[in-house]
């Protein structure tokens, strides 16, 4: 029995028993019976929530069905035993008024704080689902614009790092402190105001058969696709993603606050998905504080406007670890960088420094600026296996660096078939091994120590001292965001 079968089998049994117990008593609840108009103009939040609450009160396994029309709504909360079913031809359209998303405790970009609820929420529930062949549309441009306006004011004041926390924007779907949740069934998720699907402090969650389209009517900042955050036993499969930030992202807390929580993301399977537009195909970080363990990603097709195929990113205040990470059977077409590892990512965002003239200091800023000792701030990745990677039309094969005191340990590669104009570089590595590698490179891979990186074809490698590291702070804010 494989990993996915082991953790999914108990859920299937429980779901089967629940359905058997419900039997013929399972019912569909129609929000129209509670006053929903589905005209795209009338606020239907209360009617949809009333239908959900009635279904939950009825006990058993019931559906709330949005069938046809456009349901304008603020935040709704799916309860245990309830499936919110958005039928083909129906749209749940997010309100553009921030007041329609109640502020509640959650975690945002690695920090526990109060933040507007998502458009659709599963919070503190068990066996809840969001599914159907309809659409959840965040109508997020108003929130994208508010972010850029605030960031434009913040950047000259040295507050780039605070922008993402102060410009509050609703996520599209949130699963928080919940178990046995499911999202999918053919859903179209589009125009998220912030992240699209955020799974946090949860377990036994499945996201499958979803299409994510956030770059319609603009390119929203931080419109991640699927974020798996300090959660365990998560399955993501058959996702088709076009976003303007990380497509498939593993997260586990930021800096001192993330180390205080100390919850890893573990036992995750991501597979059979297409990434068409994103910052990277699959990303670990930058929130690494709680660590990553036992993650497998495979059968991914990375195409289109995606600058990096596989990305590991952190900062010297994050901390955390990654171990037993397995990435394989990934195809990249015209993706500029095949593998990037950067442990000093986006300093203007990663390192909070509060200007002396700001009084009083907002509590969230104090958390962000809490010092982390350097020995606890280094993320440590080890025992990473990457195999069966095919990349054509790349600019650079490898862009890898970390820190001498926290080298990247025991990365193994096999079955690589990479065509790139530049080999790039591998620095701060220890016990890296390559086997069965085919590299068609215009220029060789630069490495510092031949004993640390073994198995690369002789004509594809050049041993040379690492040049002084460029200061990423000298890059523009936009350039830092992209790397």
XYZ file of N, CA and C in Angstrom, residues 107 110-111 201 230 252-263 288-291 314-321 370-379:
117
model
N -3.695 32.310 9.763
C -2.276 32.553 9.514
C -2.140 33.076 8.092
N 2.789 33.027 6.842
C 3.636 32.520 7.904
C 3.475 33.150 9.259
N 2.538 34.104 9.417
C 2.342 34.824 10.678
C 0.910 34.624 11.157
N -3.011 24.261 9.025
C -3.264 23.553 10.288
C -4.361 22.491 10.109
N 1.690 24.093 6.953
C 1.717 23.395 8.253
C 0.548 22.422 8.370
N 5.364 26.685 5.825
C 5.393 26.170 7.199
C 5.782 27.239 8.226
N 5.455 28.485 7.980
C 5.676 29.512 8.999
C 6.885 30.382 8.734
N 6.792 31.615 9.239
C 7.834 32.608 9.002
C 8.561 32.982 10.285
N 9.883 32.919 10.264
C 10.752 33.507 11.271
C 10.359 33.094 12.694
N 10.430 34.027 13.639
C 10.207 33.688 15.048
C 8.813 33.131 15.290
N 7.819 33.682 14.636
C 6.453 33.208 14.853
C 6.282 31.797 14.314
N 6.845 31.517 13.160
C 6.772 30.175 12.605
C 7.533 29.169 13.448
N 8.654 29.571 14.027
C 9.408 28.680 14.897
C 8.670 28.451 16.216
N 7.934 29.446 16.678
C 7.115 29.263 17.889
C 6.027 28.220 17.641
N 5.350 28.305 16.516
C 4.302 27.339 16.192
C 4.896 25.955 15.923
N 5.973 25.920 15.147
C 6.754 24.697 14.916
C 5.907 23.531 14.414
N 5.086 23.779 13.395
C 4.284 22.716 12.793
C 4.760 22.480 11.366
N 9.515 28.591 5.715
C 10.099 27.268 5.953
C 10.236 26.921 7.429
N 9.818 27.791 8.352
C 10.193 27.677 9.770
C 9.801 26.354 10.409
N 8.612 25.838 10.094
C 8.167 24.588 10.698
C 8.717 23.353 10.026
N 9.241 23.501 8.825
C 9.867 22.404 8.119
C 8.939 21.627 7.209
N 14.096 30.552 0.845
C 13.997 30.845 2.276
C 14.808 32.106 2.531
N 15.054 32.403 3.805
C 15.831 33.580 4.196
C 16.585 33.234 5.483
N 17.594 34.034 5.822
C 18.437 33.646 6.954
C 17.808 33.946 8.315
N 16.527 34.340 8.316
C 15.774 34.472 9.561
C 14.640 33.453 9.663
N 14.437 32.628 8.642
C 13.292 31.732 8.600
C 13.470 30.518 9.499
N 14.601 29.835 9.346
C 14.785 28.567 10.022
C 14.004 27.467 9.331
N 13.931 26.324 10.015
C 13.190 25.199 9.481
C 14.073 24.221 8.737
N 13.434 23.289 8.038
C 14.167 22.214 7.394
C 13.331 21.643 6.254
N 10.748 40.503 15.095
C 11.375 39.786 16.206
C 12.666 39.121 15.724
N 13.791 39.398 16.372
C 15.067 38.851 15.895
C 15.111 37.326 15.991
N 15.807 36.718 15.062
C 16.068 35.282 15.078
C 17.579 35.085 15.031
N 18.153 34.392 16.014
C 19.599 34.152 15.978
C 20.009 33.464 14.682
N 21.173 33.800 14.184
C 21.586 33.308 12.875
C 21.623 31.778 12.831
N 22.062 31.137 13.917
C 22.151 29.678 13.880
C 20.774 29.027 13.823
N 19.735 29.738 14.265
C 18.373 29.215 14.183
C 17.635 29.717 12.946
N 18.250 30.654 12.257
C 17.574 31.245 11.104
C 17.843 30.536 9.792
N 18.861 29.669 9.764
C 19.217 28.990 8.526
C 18.288 27.810 8.264
N 17.634 27.790 7.132
C 16.860 26.610 6.735
C 17.831 25.522 6.281
